[in-house]
mmCIF file of C-alpha atoms and ligand atoms in Angstrom:
data_model
loop_
_atom_site.group_PDB
_atom_site.id
_atom_site.type_symbol
_atom_site.label_atom_id
_atom_site.label_comp_id
_atom_site.label_asym_id
_atom_site.label_seq_id
_atom_site.Cartn_x
_atom_site.Cartn_y
_atom_site.Cartn_z
ATOM 1 C CA MET A 1 178.394 214.581 282.886
ATOM 2 C CA ARG A 2 180.072 211.939 285.072
ATOM 3 C CA ASP A 3 180.663 208.449 283.618
ATOM 4 C CA ASP A 4 178.607 206.748 286.347
ATOM 5 C CA GLU A 5 175.549 208.990 285.882
ATOM 6 C CA GLU A 6 172.490 207.591 284.171
ATOM 7 C CA LEU A 7 171.684 208.875 280.722
ATOM 8 C CA ALA A 8 168.655 211.123 280.524
ATOM 9 C CA PHE A 9 167.513 209.457 277.302
ATOM 10 C CA PHE A 10 168.306 205.867 278.381
ATOM 11 C CA PRO A 11 167.275 205.513 282.058
ATOM 12 C CA ARG A 12 169.242 202.930 284.050
ATOM 13 C CA ILE A 13 172.127 203.039 281.562
ATOM 14 C CA THR A 14 175.214 204.924 282.692
ATOM 15 C CA ARG A 15 177.318 207.038 280.421
ATOM 16 C CA ARG A 16 180.189 204.532 280.852
ATOM 17 C CA GLU A 17 177.974 201.642 279.673
ATOM 18 C CA PHE A 18 176.728 203.693 276.791
ATOM 19 C CA LEU A 19 180.235 204.541 275.604
ATOM 20 C CA LYS A 20 181.255 200.918 276.021
ATOM 21 C CA TYR A 21 178.349 199.853 273.837
ATOM 22 C CA CYS A 22 179.277 202.465 271.245
ATOM 23 C CA GLY A 23 182.844 201.132 271.280
ATOM 24 C CA VAL A 24 181.578 197.590 270.628
ATOM 25 C CA LEU A 25 179.368 198.945 267.866
ATOM 26 C CA GLY A 26 182.291 200.821 266.333
ATOM 27 C CA ALA A 27 184.379 197.659 266.324
ATOM 28 C CA ILE A 28 181.618 195.628 264.687
ATOM 29 C CA ILE A 29 180.905 198.086 261.911
ATOM 30 C CA GLY A 30 184.581 198.532 261.178
ATOM 31 C CA LEU A 31 185.174 202.032 262.545
ATOM 32 C CA GLY A 32 187.136 200.854 265.582
ATOM 33 C CA GLU A 33 186.486 201.412 269.259
ATOM 34 C CA THR A 34 187.950 204.908 269.066
ATOM 35 C CA ALA A 35 184.854 205.972 267.119
ATOM 36 C CA ALA A 36 182.774 205.499 270.287
ATOM 37 C CA PRO A 37 182.346 209.227 271.049
ATOM 38 C CA ASP A 38 181.227 209.994 267.490
ATOM 39 C CA ILE A 39 178.787 207.094 267.502
ATOM 40 C CA ALA A 40 177.477 208.119 270.923
ATOM 41 C CA SER A 41 176.933 211.630 269.680
ATOM 42 C CA ALA A 42 175.076 210.369 266.570
ATOM 43 C CA ILE A 43 172.798 208.154 268.662
ATOM 44 C CA GLU A 44 172.089 210.951 271.128
ATOM 45 C CA LYS A 45 171.035 213.160 268.230
ATOM 46 C CA LEU A 46 168.434 210.722 266.927
ATOM 47 C CA ALA A 47 165.372 212.964 266.828
ATOM 48 C CA LYS A 48 163.022 210.360 268.310
ATOM 49 C CA ARG A 49 162.928 206.669 268.999
ATOM 50 C CA PRO A 50 162.574 205.076 265.563
ATOM 51 C CA ALA A 51 159.675 202.664 265.165
ATOM 52 C CA VAL A 52 160.452 199.022 264.356
ATOM 53 C CA VAL A 53 158.037 196.393 263.087
ATOM 54 C CA TRP A 54 159.320 192.816 263.555
ATOM 55 C CA SER A 55 157.557 190.017 261.634
ATOM 56 C CA LEU A 56 157.812 186.360 262.624
ATOM 57 C CA PHE A 57 157.181 183.936 259.762
ATOM 58 C CA GLN A 58 158.437 180.356 259.239
ATOM 59 C CA GLU A 59 160.985 180.238 262.042
ATOM 60 C CA CYS A 60 161.735 178.837 265.511
ATOM 61 C CA LEU A 61 162.018 182.177 267.387
ATOM 62 C CA GLY A 62 165.721 181.515 267.940
ATOM 63 C CA CYS A 63 166.803 184.895 266.565
ATOM 64 C CA SER A 64 164.447 186.778 268.900
ATOM 65 C CA VAL A 65 165.455 184.639 271.865
ATOM 66 C CA ASN A 66 169.101 185.300 271.090
ATOM 67 C CA LEU A 67 168.429 189.028 271.222
ATOM 68 C CA LEU A 68 166.278 188.988 274.321
ATOM 69 C CA GLN A 69 168.543 186.679 276.306
ATOM 70 C CA SER A 70 171.710 188.465 275.336
ATOM 71 C CA ARG A 71 174.475 187.957 277.855
ATOM 72 C CA THR A 72 175.322 191.613 277.385
ATOM 73 C CA PRO A 73 172.099 193.068 278.790
ATOM 74 C CA SER A 74 173.290 196.606 278.523
ATOM 75 C CA VAL A 75 173.497 196.178 274.766
ATOM 76 C CA ALA A 76 169.990 194.716 274.528
ATOM 77 C CA ASN A 77 168.612 197.313 276.907
ATOM 78 C CA LEU A 78 170.192 200.089 274.973
ATOM 79 C CA ILE A 79 168.837 199.030 271.622
ATOM 80 C CA LEU A 80 165.396 198.301 273.007
ATOM 81 C CA ARG A 81 165.386 201.806 274.448
ATOM 82 C CA GLN A 82 166.914 203.186 271.283
ATOM 83 C CA ILE A 83 163.968 201.987 269.221
ATOM 84 C CA SER A 84 160.223 201.772 269.664
ATOM 85 C CA LEU A 85 159.413 198.127 269.046
ATOM 86 C CA ASP A 86 155.868 198.768 267.882
ATOM 87 C CA TYR A 87 155.135 195.232 266.758
ATOM 88 C CA HIS A 88 156.655 191.895 267.732
ATOM 89 C CA GLU A 89 154.135 189.119 268.300
ATOM 90 C CA THR A 90 156.061 187.467 271.122
ATOM 91 C CA VAL A 91 157.409 190.456 273.006
ATOM 92 C CA MET A 92 154.640 193.022 272.751
ATOM 93 C CA ALA A 93 152.136 193.333 275.560
ATOM 94 C CA ALA A 94 149.184 193.687 273.204
ATOM 95 C CA ALA A 95 147.469 190.646 271.684
ATOM 96 C CA GLY A 96 144.789 189.841 269.116
ATOM 97 C CA ASP A 97 142.961 192.799 267.569
ATOM 98 C CA GLN A 98 144.901 195.272 269.681
ATOM 99 C CA ALA A 99 148.226 193.929 268.354
ATOM 100 C CA GLU A 100 146.892 193.997 264.822
ATOM 101 C CA LYS A 101 145.854 197.644 265.268
ATOM 102 C CA SER A 102 149.327 198.545 266.487
ATOM 103 C CA PHE A 103 150.791 196.870 263.422
ATOM 104 C CA ARG A 104 148.400 198.612 261.031
ATOM 105 C CA ASP A 105 148.870 202.027 262.646
ATOM 106 C CA THR A 106 152.635 201.831 262.396
ATOM 107 C CA VAL A 107 152.687 200.513 258.841
ATOM 108 C CA ASP A 108 150.116 203.080 257.682
ATOM 109 C CA ARG A 109 152.225 205.900 259.171
ATOM 110 C CA GLY A 110 155.149 204.606 257.131
ATOM 111 C CA ASP A 111 157.945 205.979 259.277
ATOM 112 C CA PHE A 112 159.387 202.653 260.502
ATOM 113 C CA TYR A 113 162.103 200.056 260.005
ATOM 114 C CA TYR A 114 161.192 196.475 259.170
ATOM 115 C CA ILE A 115 162.857 193.376 260.620
ATOM 116 C CA VAL A 116 161.860 189.953 259.320
ATOM 117 C CA GLU A 117 162.614 186.687 261.114
ATOM 118 C CA GLY A 118 161.597 183.527 259.260
ATOM 119 C CA ALA A 119 160.956 182.365 255.725
ATOM 120 C CA ILE A 120 158.023 183.239 253.461
ATOM 121 C CA ALA A 121 155.718 180.367 252.434
ATOM 122 C CA THR A 122 155.113 180.888 248.704
ATOM 123 C CA LYS A 123 153.761 177.544 247.456
ATOM 124 C CA VAL A 124 151.372 176.882 250.326
ATOM 125 C CA PRO A 125 150.516 180.436 251.474
ATOM 126 C CA GLY A 126 148.201 179.111 254.170
ATOM 127 C CA ALA A 127 151.165 177.406 255.820
ATOM 128 C CA MET A 128 152.139 180.760 257.308
ATOM 129 C CA THR A 129 149.430 183.212 258.311
ATOM 130 C CA VAL A 130 149.122 185.891 260.961
ATOM 131 C CA HIS A 131 145.748 187.294 261.885
ATOM 132 C CA GLY A 132 144.298 185.722 258.699
ATOM 133 C CA GLU A 133 146.900 187.231 256.354
ATOM 134 C CA THR A 134 149.561 185.215 254.600
ATOM 135 C CA SER A 135 153.269 185.801 255.092
ATOM 136 C CA MET A 136 153.396 186.813 251.404
ATOM 137 C CA ASP A 137 150.828 189.592 251.788
ATOM 138 C CA ILE A 138 152.300 190.869 255.061
ATOM 139 C CA ALA A 139 155.876 190.891 253.785
ATOM 140 C CA ARG A 140 155.024 192.549 250.460
ATOM 141 C CA GLN A 141 152.895 195.303 251.958
ATOM 142 C CA THR A 142 155.157 196.007 254.910
ATOM 143 C CA TYR A 143 158.383 196.043 252.869
ATOM 144 C CA LYS A 144 156.896 198.661 250.532
ATOM 145 C CA LYS A 145 156.169 201.054 253.389
ATOM 146 C CA ALA A 146 159.384 200.545 255.410
ATOM 147 C CA LYS A 147 162.334 202.941 255.459
ATOM 148 C CA ALA A 148 164.766 199.988 255.489
ATOM 149 C CA THR A 149 164.403 196.232 255.835
ATOM 150 C CA ILE A 150 166.630 193.690 257.596
ATOM 151 C CA ALA A 151 166.279 189.900 257.231
ATOM 152 C CA ILE A 152 167.541 188.383 260.493
ATOM 153 C CA GLY A 153 168.908 184.844 260.545
ATOM 154 C CA SER A 154 169.213 182.179 257.875
ATOM 155 C CA CYS A 155 165.442 181.640 257.470
ATOM 156 C CA ALA A 156 164.586 185.201 256.485
ATOM 157 C CA SER A 157 167.801 185.519 254.483
ATOM 158 C CA ASP A 158 167.497 182.383 252.383
ATOM 159 C CA GLY A 159 164.749 180.067 253.651
ATOM 160 C CA ASN A 160 167.016 177.878 255.812
ATOM 161 C CA ILE A 161 165.900 174.289 256.506
ATOM 162 C CA GLN A 162 162.315 175.091 255.596
ATOM 163 C CA ALA A 163 163.538 175.605 252.015
ATOM 164 C CA ALA A 164 165.532 172.354 251.852
ATOM 165 C CA ALA A 165 164.554 170.013 249.027
ATOM 166 C CA PRO A 166 161.773 169.145 248.393
ATOM 167 C CA ASN A 167 160.643 172.368 250.081
ATOM 168 C CA PRO A 168 156.953 171.500 250.359
ATOM 169 C CA THR A 169 155.754 174.997 251.365
ATOM 170 C CA GLY A 170 157.871 176.881 248.825
ATOM 171 C CA ALA A 171 159.804 178.570 251.628
ATOM 172 C CA LYS A 172 161.992 181.470 250.469
ATOM 173 C CA GLY A 173 164.075 184.184 251.968
ATOM 174 C CA LEU A 174 162.512 187.629 251.969
ATOM 175 C CA ALA A 175 164.598 189.103 249.116
ATOM 176 C CA ALA A 176 163.971 186.113 246.823
ATOM 177 C CA PHE A 177 160.243 186.295 247.589
ATOM 178 C CA LEU A 178 160.084 190.017 246.833
ATOM 179 C CA ARG A 179 162.008 189.577 243.592
ATOM 180 C CA GLU A 180 160.450 186.365 242.296
ATOM 181 C CA ASP A 181 156.890 186.452 243.635
ATOM 182 C CA ALA A 182 156.063 190.067 244.531
ATOM 183 C CA GLY A 183 157.317 191.648 241.292
ATOM 184 C CA ILE A 184 159.860 193.969 242.950
ATOM 185 C CA ALA A 185 162.857 194.074 240.602
ATOM 186 C CA ASN A 186 165.659 195.024 242.969
ATOM 187 C CA PRO A 187 164.554 194.787 246.582
ATOM 188 C CA VAL A 188 166.935 196.225 249.136
ATOM 189 C CA VAL A 189 167.083 193.802 252.049
ATOM 190 C CA VAL A 190 170.019 193.599 254.436
ATOM 191 C CA ASN A 191 170.571 189.886 255.027
ATOM 192 C CA SER A 192 172.106 188.675 258.257
ATOM 193 C CA PRO A 193 172.181 184.888 257.893
ATOM 194 C CA ARG A 194 173.284 182.662 260.729
ATOM 195 C CA CYS A 195 171.291 180.187 262.716
ATOM 196 C CA PRO A 196 170.279 181.700 265.006
ATOM 197 C CA GLY A 197 170.773 185.303 263.993
ATOM 198 C CA ASN A 198 173.294 186.940 266.297
ATOM 199 C CA ALA A 199 171.987 189.665 268.610
ATOM 200 C CA GLU A 200 174.992 191.942 268.239
ATOM 201 C CA ASP A 201 174.834 191.653 264.435
ATOM 202 C CA THR A 202 171.186 192.674 264.533
ATOM 203 C CA LEU A 203 171.902 195.623 266.777
ATOM 204 C CA ALA A 204 174.938 196.681 264.750
ATOM 205 C CA ILE A 205 173.053 196.634 261.442
ATOM 206 C CA LEU A 206 170.108 198.501 262.849
ATOM 207 C CA SER A 207 172.338 201.034 264.571
ATOM 208 C CA TYR A 208 174.382 201.532 261.384
ATOM 209 C CA ILE A 209 171.192 202.300 259.478
ATOM 210 C CA LEU A 210 169.883 204.642 262.182
ATOM 211 C CA ILE A 211 173.175 206.511 262.511
ATOM 212 C CA ASN A 212 174.010 206.792 258.808
ATOM 213 C CA ASN A 213 170.486 206.902 257.401
ATOM 214 C CA LYS A 214 171.436 204.340 254.753
ATOM 215 C CA VAL A 215 172.067 200.621 254.539
ATOM 216 C CA PRO A 216 175.667 199.427 254.821
ATOM 217 C CA GLU A 217 177.684 198.171 251.855
ATOM 218 C CA LEU A 218 176.363 194.730 250.952
ATOM 219 C CA ASP A 219 177.988 191.729 249.263
ATOM 220 C CA ALA A 220 176.514 189.905 246.276
ATOM 221 C CA ILE A 221 173.933 188.140 248.418
ATOM 222 C CA GLY A 222 172.886 191.134 250.467
ATOM 223 C CA ARG A 223 175.081 190.641 253.566
ATOM 224 C CA PRO A 224 176.844 193.614 255.157
ATOM 225 C CA VAL A 225 180.505 193.546 254.169
ATOM 226 C CA PHE A 226 181.528 194.797 257.606
ATOM 227 C CA LEU A 227 180.195 191.578 259.117
ATOM 228 C CA TYR A 228 180.531 189.008 256.315
ATOM 229 C CA GLY A 229 183.686 190.198 254.568
ATOM 230 C CA GLN A 230 185.898 187.440 255.947
ATOM 231 C CA LEU A 231 185.970 183.677 255.888
ATOM 232 C CA ILE A 232 185.418 181.838 259.137
ATOM 233 C CA HIS A 233 188.550 179.867 258.299
ATOM 234 C CA ASP A 234 190.685 183.021 258.341
ATOM 235 C CA ASN A 235 189.759 183.858 261.951
ATOM 236 C CA CYS A 236 189.349 180.368 263.396
ATOM 237 C CA GLU A 237 191.048 179.447 266.661
ATOM 238 C CA ARG A 238 191.926 176.014 265.181
ATOM 239 C CA ARG A 239 193.617 177.565 262.187
ATOM 240 C CA GLY A 240 197.123 176.880 263.502
ATOM 241 C CA HIS A 241 196.377 173.160 263.409
ATOM 242 C CA PHE A 242 195.113 173.459 259.837
ATOM 243 C CA ASP A 243 198.364 175.173 258.904
ATOM 244 C CA ALA A 244 200.338 172.466 260.669
ATOM 245 C CA GLY A 245 198.426 169.691 258.901
ATOM 246 C CA GLU A 246 196.879 168.464 262.177
ATOM 247 C CA PHE A 247 193.341 167.180 261.651
ATOM 248 C CA VAL A 248 190.611 165.384 263.528
ATOM 249 C CA GLU A 249 190.040 162.190 261.532
ATOM 250 C CA VAL A 250 187.167 160.747 263.555
ATOM 251 C CA PHE A 251 185.012 162.402 266.217
ATOM 252 C CA GLY A 252 186.348 161.489 269.627
ATOM 253 C CA ASP A 253 189.880 160.586 268.537
ATOM 254 C CA GLU A 254 192.968 161.928 270.241
ATOM 255 C CA ALA A 255 193.159 164.741 267.719
ATOM 256 C CA SER A 256 189.663 165.811 268.832
ATOM 257 C CA GLN A 257 190.881 166.048 272.401
ATOM 258 C CA ASN A 258 193.800 168.119 271.167
ATOM 259 C CA ARG A 259 191.307 170.411 269.418
ATOM 260 C CA PHE A 260 192.880 169.929 266.010
ATOM 261 C CA CYS A 261 191.343 171.255 262.791
ATOM 262 C CA LEU A 262 187.891 169.890 261.825
ATOM 263 C CA PHE A 263 188.226 170.119 258.043
ATOM 264 C CA LYS A 264 188.293 166.352 257.489
ATOM 265 C CA VAL A 265 185.167 165.814 259.581
ATOM 266 C CA GLY A 266 183.239 168.307 257.502
ATOM 267 C CA CYS A 267 184.023 171.844 258.622
ATOM 268 C CA LYS A 268 182.712 174.339 256.079
ATOM 269 C CA GLY A 269 184.645 177.259 257.581
ATOM 270 C CA PRO A 270 186.908 177.462 254.503
ATOM 271 C CA VAL A 271 183.928 178.272 252.250
ATOM 272 C CA THR A 272 181.762 180.272 254.647
ATOM 273 C CA ASN A 273 181.880 184.022 255.068
ATOM 274 C CA ALA A 274 180.638 185.002 258.525
ATOM 275 C CA PRO A 275 181.865 186.710 261.703
ATOM 276 C CA CYS A 276 181.305 183.692 263.961
ATOM 277 C CA PRO A 277 184.853 183.344 265.302
ATOM 278 C CA THR A 278 185.071 187.004 266.202
ATOM 279 C CA ARG A 279 181.547 187.876 267.353
ATOM 280 C CA LYS A 280 180.614 184.487 268.877
ATOM 281 C CA TRP A 281 177.494 183.951 271.038
ATOM 282 C CA ASN A 282 176.459 184.065 274.687
ATOM 283 C CA GLY A 283 178.531 186.992 275.778
ATOM 284 C CA HIS A 284 181.333 186.080 273.354
ATOM 285 C CA LEU A 285 181.844 182.781 275.174
ATOM 286 C CA GLY A 286 181.126 180.157 272.542
ATOM 287 C CA TRP A 287 180.658 179.385 268.895
ATOM 288 C CA CYS A 288 180.104 176.259 266.791
ATOM 289 C CA VAL A 289 183.689 175.343 265.924
ATOM 290 C CA ARG A 290 184.652 175.344 269.563
ATOM 291 C CA ASN A 291 182.648 172.086 269.724
ATOM 292 C CA GLY A 292 182.209 170.726 266.195
ATOM 293 C CA PRO A 293 182.465 171.577 262.532
ATOM 294 C CA CYS A 294 180.810 174.623 260.951
ATOM 295 C CA ILE A 295 177.973 173.522 258.662
ATOM 296 C CA GLY A 296 178.036 176.765 256.645
ATOM 297 C CA CYS A 297 174.648 178.094 257.752
ATOM 298 C CA ALA A 298 175.534 181.633 256.626
ATOM 299 C CA GLU A 299 175.820 180.497 253.004
ATOM 300 C CA PRO A 300 172.937 180.200 250.536
ATOM 301 C CA LYS A 301 171.257 176.798 250.296
ATOM 302 C CA PHE A 302 173.802 175.287 252.685
ATOM 303 C CA TRP A 303 171.349 172.489 253.560
ATOM 304 C CA ASP A 304 171.492 171.180 249.975
ATOM 305 C CA LYS A 305 174.826 172.425 248.712
ATOM 306 C CA LEU A 306 177.113 171.851 251.675
ATOM 307 C CA THR A 307 175.825 168.409 252.662
ATOM 308 C CA PRO A 308 176.738 165.809 253.822
ATOM 309 C CA PHE A 309 177.635 167.964 256.797
ATOM 310 C CA TYR A 310 180.208 165.606 258.274
ATOM 311 C CA GLN A 311 182.152 164.987 255.099
ATOM 312 C CA PRO A 312 184.890 167.303 253.823
ATOM 313 C CA VAL A 313 183.760 170.039 251.475
ATOM 314 C CA ALA A 314 182.485 168.323 248.332
ATOM 315 C CA ASN A 315 184.904 167.891 245.455
ATOM 316 C CA VAL A 316 187.853 169.266 247.391
ATOM 317 C CA THR A 317 190.254 166.395 247.784
ATOM 318 C CA PRO A 318 192.932 167.274 250.340
ATOM 319 C CA PRO A 319 195.954 165.433 248.931
ATOM 320 C CA GLY A 320 197.077 165.979 245.365
ATOM 321 C CA LEU A 321 194.638 168.736 244.419
ATOM 322 C CA GLY A 322 197.452 170.850 243.013
ATOM 323 C CA GLY A 323 196.363 173.428 240.519
ATOM 324 C CA ALA A 324 192.817 173.988 241.776
ATOM 325 C CA THR A 325 191.707 177.573 241.571
ATOM 326 C CA PRO A 326 189.200 179.411 243.743
ATOM 327 C CA THR A 327 186.794 179.533 240.839
ATOM 328 C CA GLN A 328 186.995 175.802 240.208
ATOM 329 C CA ILE A 329 186.413 175.064 243.865
ATOM 330 C CA GLY A 330 183.604 177.628 243.954
ATOM 331 C CA GLU A 331 181.912 175.963 240.991
ATOM 332 C CA ALA A 332 182.404 172.562 242.554
ATOM 333 C CA ILE A 333 180.637 173.425 245.760
ATOM 334 C CA GLY A 334 178.153 175.667 244.009
ATOM 335 C CA ILE A 335 177.995 178.624 246.336
ATOM 336 C CA ALA A 336 178.107 182.191 245.203
ATOM 337 C CA THR A 337 180.597 183.410 247.694
ATOM 338 C CA ALA A 338 183.123 180.659 247.292
ATOM 339 C CA VAL A 339 185.258 183.084 245.304
ATOM 340 C CA GLY A 340 186.021 184.501 248.709
ATOM 341 C CA LEU A 341 188.050 181.409 249.605
ATOM 342 C CA GLY A 342 191.137 182.594 251.397
ATOM 343 C CA ALA A 343 194.239 182.633 249.292
ATOM 344 C CA HIS A 344 195.946 180.780 252.094
ATOM 345 C CA PHE A 345 193.409 177.973 251.998
ATOM 346 C CA ILE A 346 193.810 177.621 248.258
ATOM 347 C CA GLY A 347 197.549 177.527 248.761
ATOM 348 C CA GLN A 348 197.148 174.759 251.326
ATOM 349 C CA VAL A 349 194.976 172.740 248.990
ATOM 350 C CA ALA A 350 197.145 173.330 245.986
ATOM 351 C CA THR A 351 200.314 172.308 247.720
ATOM 352 C CA GLY A 352 198.753 169.273 249.352
ATOM 353 C CA ARG A 353 199.526 170.568 252.839
ATOM 354 C CA LEU A 354 196.180 169.386 254.021
ATOM 355 C CA GLY A 355 197.995 166.151 254.576
ATOM 356 C CA LYS A 356 197.840 162.651 253.240
ATOM 357 C CA GLY A 357 195.090 160.165 253.540
ATOM 358 C CA GLY A 358 191.884 162.027 252.824
ATOM 359 C CA PRO A 359 188.977 159.754 253.555
ATOM 360 C CA PRO A 360 188.592 157.167 250.802
ATOM 361 C CA GLU A 361 184.864 157.741 250.682
ATOM 362 C CA GLN A 362 185.390 161.389 249.771
ATOM 363 C CA GLU A 363 185.099 160.859 246.044
ATOM 364 C CA GLU A 364 181.928 158.929 246.648
ATOM 365 C CA SER A 365 180.550 161.584 248.933
ATOM 366 C CA SER A 366 181.349 164.220 246.374
ATOM 367 C CA LYS A 367 179.416 162.351 243.726
ATOM 368 C CA GLY A 368 176.565 161.845 246.105
ATOM 369 C CA SER A 369 176.492 165.430 247.340
ATOM 370 C CA LYS A 370 173.409 167.431 246.552
ATOM 371 C CA GLY A 371 175.631 170.444 246.026
ATOM 372 C CA GLY A 372 177.574 169.667 242.894
ATOM 373 C CA SER A 373 178.023 172.301 240.287
ATOM 374 C CA SER A 374 175.434 174.962 240.042
HETATM 375 S S1 LIG B 1 188.715 174.023 258.534
HETATM 376 FE FE1 LIG B 1 187.262 174.686 260.162
HETATM 377 S S2 LIG B 1 188.196 174.027 262.104
HETATM 378 FE FE2 LIG B 1 189.804 174.006 260.526
HETATM 379 S S3 LIG B 1 190.759 176.017 260.674
HETATM 380 FE FE3 LIG B 1 189.222 176.131 259.062
HETATM 381 S S4 LIG B 1 187.389 176.922 260.101
HETATM 382 FE FE4 LIG B 1 188.762 176.162 261.701
HETATM 383 S S1 LIG B 2 180.096 178.703 262.640
HETATM 384 FE FE1 LIG B 2 179.162 177.983 260.728
HETATM 385 S S2 LIG B 2 177.405 176.728 261.373
HETATM 386 FE FE2 LIG B 2 178.022 178.004 263.154
HETATM 387 S S3 LIG B 2 176.714 179.834 262.960
HETATM 388 FE FE3 LIG B 2 178.664 180.282 261.940
HETATM 389 S S4 LIG B 2 178.250 179.822 259.764
HETATM 390 FE FE4 LIG B 2 176.639 178.803 260.988
#
């Protein structure tokens, strides 16, 4: 088959585009681009288009929009042809009772994959209903019948802003809901937290599951290690300035124009595990730290534990912090994955290379932070 011929099983996609996609996929899931032929072969052998049910709960639709408006249309086209998206309230042509029937038919058959976008309302169930059913009932019943379940974005992974104190609706991520409210001891949910969820992450996780017939290796909070195994700080384009002790002190200062490191104006990259600097958004063109500090949206309870957003990470005082260990810092900021702090970052803190003159209000902000020790 020639490279510019369309694939029989993916009309309008050429063999060249398909292999390119498989190369991207191989790079994302850690096999490297050279695995493209093997991945292509595995996808071609999929017996039939797997059914996917996609629930929208407490969310803003950002994750879906990110997928549908992907700047790499061949990727989106491929995955949308690779699967049978049997139910997605916004995308599907059916509406009302017809949509509900499609949902029921697929779930009753049982041979489907489940994607959840949005948080579950547990304290005020009526705050999130679809076709008269609460998000709790839908999520519990659908999870039990699915072959595998993926929580896309920060809302489905951990509740996101909806779960910020005082959390009036009792918003929770899917896994926490299943464990704490639905009586499922060890739910297997692949979490892919970022806000919004990244289209290529979604496609990579789903493709990994389809190709390998199992979920990928997950970290302690259910995130695929192949995507979330590294700190943002360790891949950041501003890292050289961090190493050189060159920091933005105030937004808009000369250091901002020189694109120096954003640690002192609140960047949470040193305590956030996520692929943002490498995967990026909008056709790999942009990501948060290109414009401002990371707020740590891939980490649990970031809205409470990593605030104030524009202050340096709580309880980490740049100058004179010699002797701090990753565990101490992790306890201070109260996030489970802080033990993943890069050894280099700890070295920088311990040796005071973050520079002199940390903001005087830092101690105050640390005391006032909602994060604290957990
Ligand atoms: S602190 Fe933030 S801006 Fe600075 S190098 Fe780390 S991730 Fe990049
Ligand atoms: S860079 Fe930080 S704030 Fe931006 S999406 Fe990634 S984890 Fe979230």
